[in-house]
Amino acid sequence: MRVYVPLTLSGLAAAHGAGEVGPGPLTAYAVTPGLREWYVSDDIEELEYAALTRAAAASLRLIAGNPDEARRRVVVAVDVPDGSAVADPDHGLSAASLGEVRIAVALPLAKAAAVHVDADDAEKDVAAAAAALGAADLGDDDAQFTVDGAEDHELLWFGVQEIPQLIR
């Protein structure tokens, strides 16, 4: 199973230094039964993209919680053994937690399939989205529009071997 772990650039640097994403338990995103039901699609690529998008939104929340963090969303795609990523049954079909899974242990960075990171030109929109996130959560439509602006930026794909250039 492929899982998408939301991080920040400093979190990616720490994972690179430790050789693993962790410690566990970790929150990640994957193609879960709830995500399949919500998106009503059988196309695995569409579903994986939806899980990646959910992880990017979670990365934005990590950025919003740390004013010193670089304003670029980061998601690490990792292949894990089936059964090691468990959907939280308490959340059910809550739209806020679609695709969310828990992983009990740290994930070796060597098992990562790719790293997805915003391009430099997304920083302004990601910064604005991070600043507007609280108001958007409270129902402010203008703030939600600003948050959605970050989602207009596609995350770029990088190989694991490119992490040292990303974290400089």
Tab-separated table of N, CA and C in Angstrom:
chain	number	residue	atom	x	y	z
A	1	MET	N	0.846	-1.173	0.000
A	1	MET	CA	0.000	0.000	0.000
A	1	MET	C	0.889	1.231	0.000
A	2	ARG	N	0.505	2.213	-0.806
A	2	ARG	CA	1.235	3.479	-0.813
A	2	ARG	C	0.539	4.449	0.132
A	3	VAL	N	1.334	5.073	0.990
A	3	VAL	CA	0.817	6.097	1.895
A	3	VAL	C	1.532	7.405	1.598
A	4	TYR	N	0.841	8.491	1.917
A	4	TYR	CA	1.365	9.831	1.673
A	4	TYR	C	1.482	10.523	3.022
A	5	VAL	N	2.720	10.797	3.422
A	5	VAL	CA	3.003	11.360	4.740
A	5	VAL	C	3.241	12.864	4.607
A	6	PRO	N	2.404	13.677	5.263
A	6	PRO	CA	2.610	15.125	5.209
A	6	PRO	C	3.786	15.536	6.093
A	7	LEU	N	4.633	16.400	5.541
A	7	LEU	CA	5.778	16.923	6.285
A	7	LEU	C	5.937	18.410	5.959
A	8	THR	N	6.986	18.966	6.474
A	8	THR	CA	7.458	20.303	6.138
A	8	THR	C	8.883	20.129	5.634
A	9	LEU	N	9.489	21.196	5.132
A	9	LEU	CA	10.877	21.063	4.677
A	9	LEU	C	11.809	20.726	5.847
A	10	SER	N	11.578	21.320	7.016
A	10	SER	CA	12.428	20.972	8.164
A	10	SER	C	12.166	19.539	8.611
A	11	GLY	N	10.924	19.084	8.501
A	11	GLY	CA	10.598	17.689	8.808
A	11	GLY	C	11.272	16.731	7.836
A	12	LEU	N	11.340	17.131	6.563
A	12	LEU	CA	12.036	16.321	5.562
A	12	LEU	C	13.529	16.267	5.866
A	13	ALA	N	14.095	17.401	6.291
A	13	ALA	CA	15.513	17.436	6.656
A	13	ALA	C	15.783	16.508	7.845
A	14	ALA	N	14.896	16.523	8.834
A	14	ALA	CA	15.059	15.645	9.996
A	14	ALA	C	14.947	14.181	9.579
A	15	ALA	N	13.989	13.881	8.707
A	15	ALA	CA	13.823	12.498	8.228
A	15	ALA	C	15.059	12.055	7.456
A	16	HIS	N	15.597	12.946	6.642
A	16	HIS	CA	16.795	12.618	5.873
A	16	HIS	C	17.970	12.333	6.817
A	17	GLY	N	18.118	13.159	7.841
A	17	GLY	CA	19.199	12.950	8.805
A	17	GLY	C	19.052	11.657	9.581
A	18	ALA	N	17.818	11.303	9.930
A	18	ALA	CA	17.557	10.089	10.716
A	18	ALA	C	17.447	8.840	9.849
A	19	GLY	N	17.215	9.033	8.549
A	19	GLY	CA	17.032	7.891	7.665
A	19	GLY	C	15.635	7.306	7.737
A	20	GLU	N	14.747	8.000	8.442
A	20	GLU	CA	13.377	7.503	8.572
A	20	GLU	C	12.415	8.644	8.843
A	21	VAL	N	11.161	8.425	8.453
A	21	VAL	CA	10.088	9.357	8.768
A	21	VAL	C	9.454	8.833	10.042
A	22	GLY	N	9.487	9.620	11.071
A	22	GLY	CA	8.956	9.143	12.339
A	22	GLY	C	9.375	10.063	13.454
A	23	PRO	N	9.224	9.629	14.659
A	23	PRO	CA	8.839	8.285	15.106
A	23	PRO	C	7.342	8.048	14.943
A	24	GLY	N	6.955	6.795	15.084
A	24	GLY	CA	5.538	6.453	15.046
A	24	GLY	C	4.896	6.817	16.363
A	25	PRO	N	3.618	6.881	16.438
A	25	PRO	CA	2.684	6.670	15.325
A	25	PRO	C	2.641	7.890	14.411
A	26	LEU	N	2.419	7.615	13.132
A	26	LEU	CA	2.356	8.651	12.111
A	26	LEU	C	0.948	8.749	11.547
A	27	THR	N	0.572	9.944	11.169
A	27	THR	CA	-0.653	10.146	10.404
A	27	THR	C	-0.250	10.298	8.954
A	28	ALA	N	-0.902	9.549	8.101
A	28	ALA	CA	-0.639	9.613	6.663
A	28	ALA	C	-1.981	9.525	5.944
A	29	TYR	N	-1.918	9.510	4.633
A	29	TYR	CA	-3.130	9.430	3.815
A	29	TYR	C	-2.928	8.347	2.775
A	30	ALA	N	-4.014	7.635	2.468
A	30	ALA	CA	-3.942	6.517	1.527
A	30	ALA	C	-5.311	6.312	0.895
A	31	VAL	N	-5.355	5.415	-0.056
A	31	VAL	CA	-6.627	5.054	-0.673
A	31	VAL	C	-7.333	4.090	0.283
A	32	THR	N	-8.229	4.624	1.068
A	32	THR	CA	-8.994	3.848	2.043
A	32	THR	C	-10.389	3.575	1.491
A	33	PRO	N	-11.130	2.652	2.095
A	33	PRO	CA	-12.519	2.437	1.654
A	33	PRO	C	-13.351	3.724	1.719
A	34	GLY	N	-13.152	4.521	2.750
A	34	GLY	CA	-13.891	5.777	2.864
A	34	GLY	C	-13.562	6.742	1.733
A	35	LEU	N	-12.278	6.824	1.362
A	35	LEU	CA	-11.870	7.695	0.259
A	35	LEU	C	-12.475	7.200	-1.050
A	36	ARG	N	-12.458	5.885	-1.252
A	36	ARG	CA	-13.068	5.300	-2.467
A	36	ARG	C	-14.551	5.645	-2.541
A	37	GLU	N	-15.234	5.510	-1.421
A	37	GLU	CA	-16.675	5.778	-1.399
A	37	GLU	C	-16.964	7.252	-1.641
A	38	TRP	N	-16.164	8.120	-1.059
A	38	TRP	CA	-16.379	9.553	-1.181
A	38	TRP	C	-16.165	10.027	-2.623
A	39	TYR	N	-15.057	9.517	-3.267
A	39	TYR	CA	-14.727	9.985	-4.608
A	39	TYR	C	-15.420	9.183	-5.706
A	40	VAL	N	-16.052	8.094	-5.349
A	40	VAL	CA	-16.806	7.258	-6.284
A	40	VAL	C	-16.015	7.064	-7.579
A	41	SER	N	-14.830	6.504	-7.438
A	41	SER	CA	-13.982	6.260	-8.593
A	41	SER	C	-13.283	4.917	-8.435
A	42	ASP	N	-13.079	4.251	-9.562
A	42	ASP	CA	-12.311	3.010	-9.555
A	42	ASP	C	-10.915	3.225	-10.121
A	43	ASP	N	-10.631	4.438	-10.562
A	43	ASP	CA	-9.340	4.755	-11.149
A	43	ASP	C	-8.327	4.961	-10.029
A	44	ILE	N	-7.385	4.024	-9.885
A	44	ILE	CA	-6.435	4.072	-8.772
A	44	ILE	C	-5.556	5.317	-8.834
A	45	GLU	N	-5.230	5.790	-10.035
A	45	GLU	CA	-4.419	7.003	-10.127
A	45	GLU	C	-5.172	8.224	-9.602
A	46	GLU	N	-6.453	8.317	-9.915
A	46	GLU	CA	-7.266	9.417	-9.384
A	46	GLU	C	-7.363	9.336	-7.867
A	47	LEU	N	-7.548	8.122	-7.359
A	47	LEU	CA	-7.675	7.946	-5.913
A	47	LEU	C	-6.361	8.259	-5.203
A	48	GLU	N	-5.241	7.840	-5.771
A	48	GLU	CA	-3.947	8.151	-5.166
A	48	GLU	C	-3.687	9.658	-5.207
A	49	TYR	N	-4.099	10.306	-6.291
A	49	TYR	CA	-3.965	11.766	-6.364
A	49	TYR	C	-4.808	12.430	-5.275
A	50	ALA	N	-5.994	11.902	-5.042
A	50	ALA	CA	-6.854	12.441	-3.978
A	50	ALA	C	-6.177	12.277	-2.614
A	51	ALA	N	-5.556	11.122	-2.365
A	51	ALA	CA	-4.845	10.903	-1.103
A	51	ALA	C	-3.651	11.853	-0.983
A	52	LEU	N	-2.927	12.060	-2.082
A	52	LEU	CA	-1.806	13.002	-2.093
A	52	LEU	C	-2.293	14.415	-1.778
A	53	THR	N	-3.422	14.793	-2.361
A	53	THR	CA	-3.996	16.115	-2.112
A	53	THR	C	-4.384	16.286	-0.655
A	54	ARG	N	-4.937	15.236	-0.047
A	54	ARG	CA	-5.283	15.285	1.384
A	54	ARG	C	-4.018	15.479	2.220
A	55	ALA	N	-2.945	14.780	1.852
A	55	ALA	CA	-1.676	14.917	2.584
A	55	ALA	C	-1.100	16.322	2.410
A	56	ALA	N	-1.241	16.907	1.216
A	56	ALA	CA	-0.752	18.272	0.991
A	56	ALA	C	-1.507	19.258	1.881
A	57	ALA	N	-2.807	19.036	2.052
A	57	ALA	CA	-3.598	19.896	2.945
A	57	ALA	C	-3.122	19.748	4.388
A	58	ALA	N	-2.761	18.532	4.779
A	58	ALA	CA	-2.246	18.308	6.127
A	58	ALA	C	-0.870	18.964	6.296
A	59	SER	N	-0.068	18.959	5.247
A	59	SER	CA	1.221	19.640	5.287
A	59	SER	C	1.021	21.139	5.489
A	60	LEU	N	0.009	21.695	4.830
A	60	LEU	CA	-0.309	23.115	5.014
A	60	LEU	C	-0.627	23.410	6.479
A	61	ARG	N	-1.351	22.512	7.136
A	61	ARG	CA	-1.666	22.695	8.561
A	61	ARG	C	-0.396	22.681	9.407
A	62	LEU	N	0.557	21.816	9.071
A	62	LEU	CA	1.835	21.788	9.796
A	62	LEU	C	2.572	23.115	9.608
A	63	ILE	N	2.550	23.630	8.396
A	63	ILE	CA	3.204	24.912	8.096
A	63	ILE	C	2.526	26.037	8.874
A	64	ALA	N	1.200	26.037	8.873
A	64	ALA	CA	0.450	27.095	9.572
A	64	ALA	C	0.756	27.110	11.065
A	65	GLY	N	1.072	25.961	11.618
A	65	GLY	CA	1.358	25.860	13.040
A	65	GLY	C	2.760	26.279	13.429
A	66	ASN	N	3.606	26.607	12.449
A	66	ASN	CA	4.987	26.981	12.747
A	66	ASN	C	5.385	28.191	11.894
A	67	PRO	N	5.378	29.387	12.471
A	67	PRO	CA	5.673	30.593	11.682
A	67	PRO	C	7.090	30.621	11.101
A	68	ASP	N	8.002	29.822	11.642
A	68	ASP	CA	9.383	29.810	11.151
A	68	ASP	C	9.598	28.808	10.023
A	69	GLU	N	8.575	28.037	9.712
A	69	GLU	CA	8.697	26.986	8.706
A	69	GLU	C	8.665	27.566	7.300
A	70	ALA	N	9.454	26.991	6.404
A	70	ALA	CA	9.414	27.385	4.987
A	70	ALA	C	8.001	27.151	4.458
A	71	ARG	N	7.547	28.038	3.630
A	71	ARG	CA	6.173	28.004	3.116
A	71	ARG	C	6.087	27.179	1.837
A	72	ARG	N	6.454	25.908	1.940
A	72	ARG	CA	6.354	24.948	0.838
A	72	ARG	C	5.842	23.625	1.400
A	73	ARG	N	4.753	23.138	0.834
A	73	ARG	CA	4.183	21.874	1.304
A	73	ARG	C	5.064	20.712	0.852
A	74	VAL	N	5.128	19.677	1.708
A	74	VAL	CA	5.961	18.507	1.443
A	74	VAL	C	5.150	17.254	1.761
A	75	VAL	N	5.197	16.284	0.857
A	75	VAL	CA	4.558	14.998	1.071
A	75	VAL	C	5.530	13.915	0.622
A	76	VAL	N	5.728	12.918	1.473
A	76	VAL	CA	6.579	11.786	1.127
A	76	VAL	C	5.679	10.586	0.842
A	77	ALA	N	5.855	9.997	-0.342
A	77	ALA	CA	5.103	8.793	-0.727
A	77	ALA	C	5.944	7.580	-0.363
A	78	VAL	N	5.365	6.702	0.463
A	78	VAL	CA	6.091	5.537	0.956
A	78	VAL	C	5.238	4.293	0.747
A	79	ASP	N	5.868	3.226	0.285
A	79	ASP	CA	5.173	1.951	0.168
A	79	ASP	C	5.350	1.192	1.476
A	80	VAL	N	4.231	0.780	2.051
A	80	VAL	CA	4.246	0.054	3.326
A	80	VAL	C	3.533	-1.285	3.133
A	81	PRO	N	3.849	-2.268	3.970
A	81	PRO	CA	3.143	-3.549	3.869
A	81	PRO	C	1.641	-3.377	4.121
A	82	ASP	N	0.834	-4.129	3.380
A	82	ASP	CA	-0.611	-4.099	3.600
A	82	ASP	C	-0.895	-4.408	5.063
A	83	GLY	N	-1.821	-3.688	5.643
A	83	GLY	CA	-2.200	-3.897	7.034
A	83	GLY	C	-1.447	-3.029	8.016
A	84	SER	N	-0.344	-2.401	7.588
A	84	SER	CA	0.403	-1.566	8.537
A	84	SER	C	-0.165	-0.149	8.619
A	85	ALA	N	-0.982	0.227	7.647
A	85	ALA	CA	-1.664	1.518	7.682
A	85	ALA	C	-3.130	1.245	7.987
A	86	VAL	N	-3.605	1.779	9.110
A	86	VAL	CA	-4.951	1.476	9.585
A	86	VAL	C	-5.798	2.744	9.582
A	87	ALA	N	-6.941	2.667	8.912
A	87	ALA	CA	-7.885	3.789	8.926
A	87	ALA	C	-8.492	3.902	10.316
A	88	ASP	N	-8.740	5.117	10.759
A	88	ASP	CA	-9.312	5.345	12.080
A	88	ASP	C	-10.821	5.132	12.023
A	89	PRO	N	-11.323	4.077	12.645
A	89	PRO	CA	-12.754	3.806	12.571
A	89	PRO	C	-13.602	4.851	13.292
A	90	ASP	N	-13.016	5.612	14.210
A	90	ASP	CA	-13.775	6.630	14.933
A	90	ASP	C	-14.174	7.797	14.037
A	91	HIS	N	-13.411	8.010	12.950
A	91	HIS	CA	-13.712	9.130	12.069
A	91	HIS	C	-14.767	8.789	11.023
A	92	GLY	N	-14.934	7.524	10.707
A	92	GLY	CA	-15.937	7.123	9.724
A	92	GLY	C	-15.762	7.865	8.420
A	93	LEU	N	-16.827	8.453	7.923
A	93	LEU	CA	-16.779	9.177	6.655
A	93	LEU	C	-16.692	10.690	6.843
A	94	SER	N	-16.132	11.114	7.955
A	94	SER	CA	-15.932	12.545	8.172
A	94	SER	C	-15.102	13.111	7.019
A	95	ALA	N	-15.609	14.141	6.370
A	95	ALA	CA	-14.907	14.731	5.232
A	95	ALA	C	-13.513	15.213	5.622
A	96	ALA	N	-13.331	15.623	6.846
A	96	ALA	CA	-12.040	16.135	7.299
A	96	ALA	C	-10.978	15.042	7.403
A	97	SER	N	-11.395	13.798	7.525
A	97	SER	CA	-10.414	12.730	7.733
A	97	SER	C	-10.422	11.677	6.625
A	98	LEU	N	-11.031	11.967	5.500
A	98	LEU	CA	-11.051	11.003	4.400
A	98	LEU	C	-9.640	10.619	3.987
A	99	GLY	N	-9.387	9.329	3.909
A	99	GLY	CA	-8.082	8.838	3.498
A	99	GLY	C	-7.047	8.811	4.599
A	100	GLU	N	-7.394	9.291	5.774
A	100	GLU	CA	-6.429	9.349	6.875
A	100	GLU	C	-6.172	7.952	7.427
A	101	VAL	N	-4.900	7.635	7.643
A	101	VAL	CA	-4.500	6.356	8.224
A	101	VAL	C	-3.465	6.598	9.308
A	102	ARG	N	-3.331	5.620	10.191
A	102	ARG	CA	-2.306	5.653	11.242
A	102	ARG	C	-1.301	4.539	10.961
A	103	ILE	N	-0.051	4.874	11.165
A	103	ILE	CA	1.032	3.905	11.013
A	103	ILE	C	1.762	3.880	12.344
A	104	ALA	N	1.901	2.708	12.920
A	104	ALA	CA	2.413	2.584	14.284
A	104	ALA	C	3.905	2.859	14.416
A	105	VAL	N	4.663	2.638	13.362
A	105	VAL	CA	6.121	2.712	13.470
A	105	VAL	C	6.690	3.734	12.493
A	106	ALA	N	7.941	4.096	12.729
A	106	ALA	CA	8.649	4.976	11.799
A	106	ALA	C	8.808	4.265	10.458
A	107	LEU	N	8.889	5.050	9.392
A	107	LEU	CA	9.028	4.490	8.046
A	107	LEU	C	10.432	4.769	7.516
A	108	PRO	N	11.153	3.719	7.102
A	108	PRO	CA	12.487	3.940	6.544
A	108	PRO	C	12.401	4.810	5.290
A	109	LEU	N	13.211	5.836	5.228
A	109	LEU	CA	13.210	6.716	4.067
A	109	LEU	C	13.622	5.954	2.808
A	110	ALA	N	14.363	4.878	2.985
A	110	ALA	CA	14.774	4.053	1.847
A	110	ALA	C	13.574	3.414	1.155
A	111	LYS	N	12.441	3.303	1.850
A	111	LYS	CA	11.224	2.724	1.270
A	111	LYS	C	10.378	3.772	0.544
A	112	ALA	N	10.797	5.030	0.597
A	112	ALA	CA	10.029	6.092	-0.049
A	112	ALA	C	10.102	5.935	-1.561
A	113	ALA	N	8.964	6.122	-2.196
A	113	ALA	CA	8.890	6.053	-3.652
A	113	ALA	C	9.195	7.403	-4.280
A	114	ALA	N	8.824	8.479	-3.585
A	114	ALA	CA	9.018	9.826	-4.117
A	114	ALA	C	8.786	10.849	-3.027
A	115	VAL	N	9.229	12.063	-3.319
A	115	VAL	CA	8.963	13.208	-2.465
A	115	VAL	C	8.263	14.239	-3.344
A	116	HIS	N	7.175	14.804	-2.840
A	116	HIS	CA	6.411	15.824	-3.566
A	116	HIS	C	6.546	17.138	-2.799
A	117	VAL	N	6.973	18.194	-3.502
A	117	VAL	CA	7.242	19.474	-2.854
A	117	VAL	C	6.748	20.605	-3.762
A	118	ASP	N	6.246	21.660	-3.130
A	118	ASP	CA	5.870	22.847	-3.881
A	118	ASP	C	7.085	23.456	-4.571
A	119	ALA	N	6.858	24.034	-5.734
A	119	ALA	CA	7.883	24.817	-6.409
A	119	ALA	C	8.063	26.137	-5.660
A	120	ASP	N	9.180	26.793	-5.898
A	120	ASP	CA	9.449	28.080	-5.241
A	120	ASP	C	8.340	29.095	-5.489
A	121	ASP	N	7.743	29.058	-6.680
A	121	ASP	CA	6.730	30.071	-7.004
A	121	ASP	C	5.412	29.879	-6.253
A	122	ALA	N	5.284	28.795	-5.507
A	122	ALA	CA	4.073	28.560	-4.708
A	122	ALA	C	4.168	29.196	-3.322
A	123	GLU	N	5.350	29.599	-2.916
A	123	GLU	CA	5.558	30.066	-1.538
A	123	GLU	C	4.613	31.196	-1.129
A	124	LYS	N	4.387	32.156	-2.010
A	124	LYS	CA	3.519	33.288	-1.673
A	124	LYS	C	2.095	32.802	-1.397
A	125	ASP	N	1.576	31.939	-2.261
A	125	ASP	CA	0.215	31.438	-2.077
A	125	ASP	C	0.111	30.505	-0.878
A	126	VAL	N	1.140	29.703	-0.632
A	126	VAL	CA	1.139	28.810	0.532
A	126	VAL	C	1.200	29.629	1.816
A	127	ALA	N	1.995	30.683	1.823
A	127	ALA	CA	2.073	31.560	2.997
A	127	ALA	C	0.712	32.203	3.276
A	128	ALA	N	0.059	32.687	2.228
A	128	ALA	CA	-1.262	33.304	2.400
A	128	ALA	C	-2.274	32.270	2.887
A	129	ALA	N	-2.205	31.058	2.337
A	129	ALA	CA	-3.124	29.994	2.747
A	129	ALA	C	-2.904	29.612	4.205
A	130	ALA	N	-1.649	29.517	4.613
A	130	ALA	CA	-1.346	29.177	6.003
A	130	ALA	C	-1.892	30.249	6.949
A	131	ALA	N	-1.773	31.515	6.557
A	131	ALA	CA	-2.274	32.608	7.387
A	131	ALA	C	-3.801	32.625	7.448
A	132	ALA	N	-4.458	32.165	6.389
A	132	ALA	CA	-5.926	32.203	6.314
A	132	ALA	C	-6.600	30.942	6.836
A	133	LEU	N	-5.821	29.925	7.149
A	133	LEU	CA	-6.394	28.623	7.502
A	133	LEU	C	-7.354	28.676	8.686
A	134	GLY	N	-7.005	29.382	9.725
A	134	GLY	CA	-7.876	29.467	10.908
A	134	GLY	C	-9.223	30.072	10.572
A	135	ALA	N	-9.211	31.161	9.827
A	135	ALA	CA	-10.477	31.806	9.440
A	135	ALA	C	-11.282	30.908	8.511
A	136	ALA	N	-10.607	30.203	7.616
A	136	ALA	CA	-11.307	29.283	6.720
A	136	ALA	C	-11.986	28.174	7.516
A	137	ASP	N	-11.299	27.681	8.538
A	137	ASP	CA	-11.885	26.637	9.396
A	137	ASP	C	-13.150	27.130	10.095
A	138	LEU	N	-13.228	28.435	10.324
A	138	LEU	CA	-14.393	29.017	10.996
A	138	LEU	C	-15.499	29.410	10.020
A	139	GLY	N	-15.304	29.090	8.730
A	139	GLY	CA	-16.360	29.317	7.754
A	139	GLY	C	-16.232	30.573	6.917
A	140	ASP	N	-15.129	31.282	7.012
A	140	ASP	CA	-14.928	32.497	6.223
A	140	ASP	C	-14.673	32.112	4.763
A	141	ASP	N	-15.584	32.477	3.875
A	141	ASP	CA	-15.483	32.098	2.464
A	141	ASP	C	-14.276	32.728	1.773
A	142	ASP	N	-13.958	33.973	2.110
A	142	ASP	CA	-12.794	34.623	1.504
A	142	ASP	C	-11.505	33.918	1.919
A	143	ALA	N	-11.432	33.549	3.185
A	143	ALA	CA	-10.260	32.818	3.669
A	143	ALA	C	-10.165	31.454	2.992
A	144	GLN	N	-11.300	30.792	2.810
A	144	GLN	CA	-11.295	29.497	2.132
A	144	GLN	C	-10.810	29.641	0.692
A	145	PHE	N	-11.187	30.721	0.037
A	145	PHE	CA	-10.719	30.992	-1.317
A	145	PHE	C	-9.194	31.111	-1.331
A	146	THR	N	-8.644	31.768	-0.318
A	146	THR	CA	-7.192	31.915	-0.213
A	146	THR	C	-6.524	30.565	0.025
A	147	VAL	N	-7.112	29.750	0.899
A	147	VAL	CA	-6.576	28.406	1.149
A	147	VAL	C	-6.615	27.583	-0.133
A	148	ASP	N	-7.710	27.668	-0.847
A	148	ASP	CA	-7.837	26.931	-2.109
A	148	ASP	C	-6.795	27.380	-3.130
A	149	GLY	N	-6.332	28.617	-3.013
A	149	GLY	CA	-5.302	29.116	-3.920
A	149	GLY	C	-4.013	28.326	-3.842
A	150	ALA	N	-3.679	27.829	-2.677
A	150	ALA	CA	-2.481	26.988	-2.544
A	150	ALA	C	-2.669	25.683	-3.294
A	151	GLU	N	-3.906	25.182	-3.303
A	151	GLU	CA	-4.183	23.917	-3.981
A	151	GLU	C	-4.092	24.042	-5.496
A	152	ASP	N	-4.076	25.271	-6.002
A	152	ASP	CA	-3.903	25.468	-7.439
A	152	ASP	C	-2.489	25.111	-7.891
A	153	HIS	N	-1.565	25.027	-6.945
A	153	HIS	CA	-0.180	24.660	-7.261
A	153	HIS	C	-0.013	23.151	-7.143
A	154	GLU	N	0.429	22.537	-8.222
A	154	GLU	CA	0.709	21.106	-8.197
A	154	GLU	C	2.043	20.874	-7.488
A	155	LEU	N	2.092	19.869	-6.653
A	155	LEU	CA	3.357	19.501	-6.032
A	155	LEU	C	4.251	18.854	-7.089
A	156	LEU	N	5.523	19.192	-7.051
A	156	LEU	CA	6.486	18.611	-7.982
A	156	LEU	C	6.967	17.266	-7.457
A	157	TRP	N	7.360	16.388	-8.357
A	157	TRP	CA	7.840	15.050	-8.012
A	157	TRP	C	9.359	15.076	-7.965
A	158	PHE	N	9.917	14.488	-6.892
A	158	PHE	CA	11.359	14.356	-6.761
A	158	PHE	C	11.688	12.947	-6.317
A	159	GLY	N	12.804	12.425	-6.795
A	159	GLY	CA	13.302	11.147	-6.314
A	159	GLY	C	13.922	11.320	-4.937
A	160	VAL	N	13.978	10.244	-4.182
A	160	VAL	CA	14.542	10.294	-2.826
A	160	VAL	C	15.986	10.781	-2.856
A	161	GLN	N	16.712	10.432	-3.901
A	161	GLN	CA	18.110	10.853	-4.012
A	161	GLN	C	18.249	12.368	-4.161
A	162	GLU	N	17.153	13.066	-4.449
A	162	GLU	CA	17.194	14.516	-4.614
A	162	GLU	C	16.910	15.280	-3.312
A	163	ILE	N	16.652	14.571	-2.227
A	163	ILE	CA	16.335	15.226	-0.957
A	163	ILE	C	17.430	16.211	-0.520
A	164	PRO	N	18.713	15.871	-0.623
A	164	PRO	CA	19.728	16.837	-0.181
A	164	PRO	C	19.615	18.206	-0.867
A	165	GLN	N	19.234	18.238	-2.144
A	165	GLN	CA	19.064	19.525	-2.836
A	165	GLN	C	17.811	20.256	-2.364
A	166	LEU	N	16.795	19.517	-1.946
A	166	LEU	CA	15.552	20.128	-1.494
A	166	LEU	C	15.675	20.792	-0.130
A	167	ILE	N	16.515	20.257	0.727
A	167	ILE	CA	16.583	20.718	2.116
A	167	ILE	C	17.678	21.737	2.362
A	168	ARG	N	18.367	22.156	1.343
A	168	ARG	CA	19.425	23.162	1.521
A	168	ARG	C	18.863	24.476	1.952
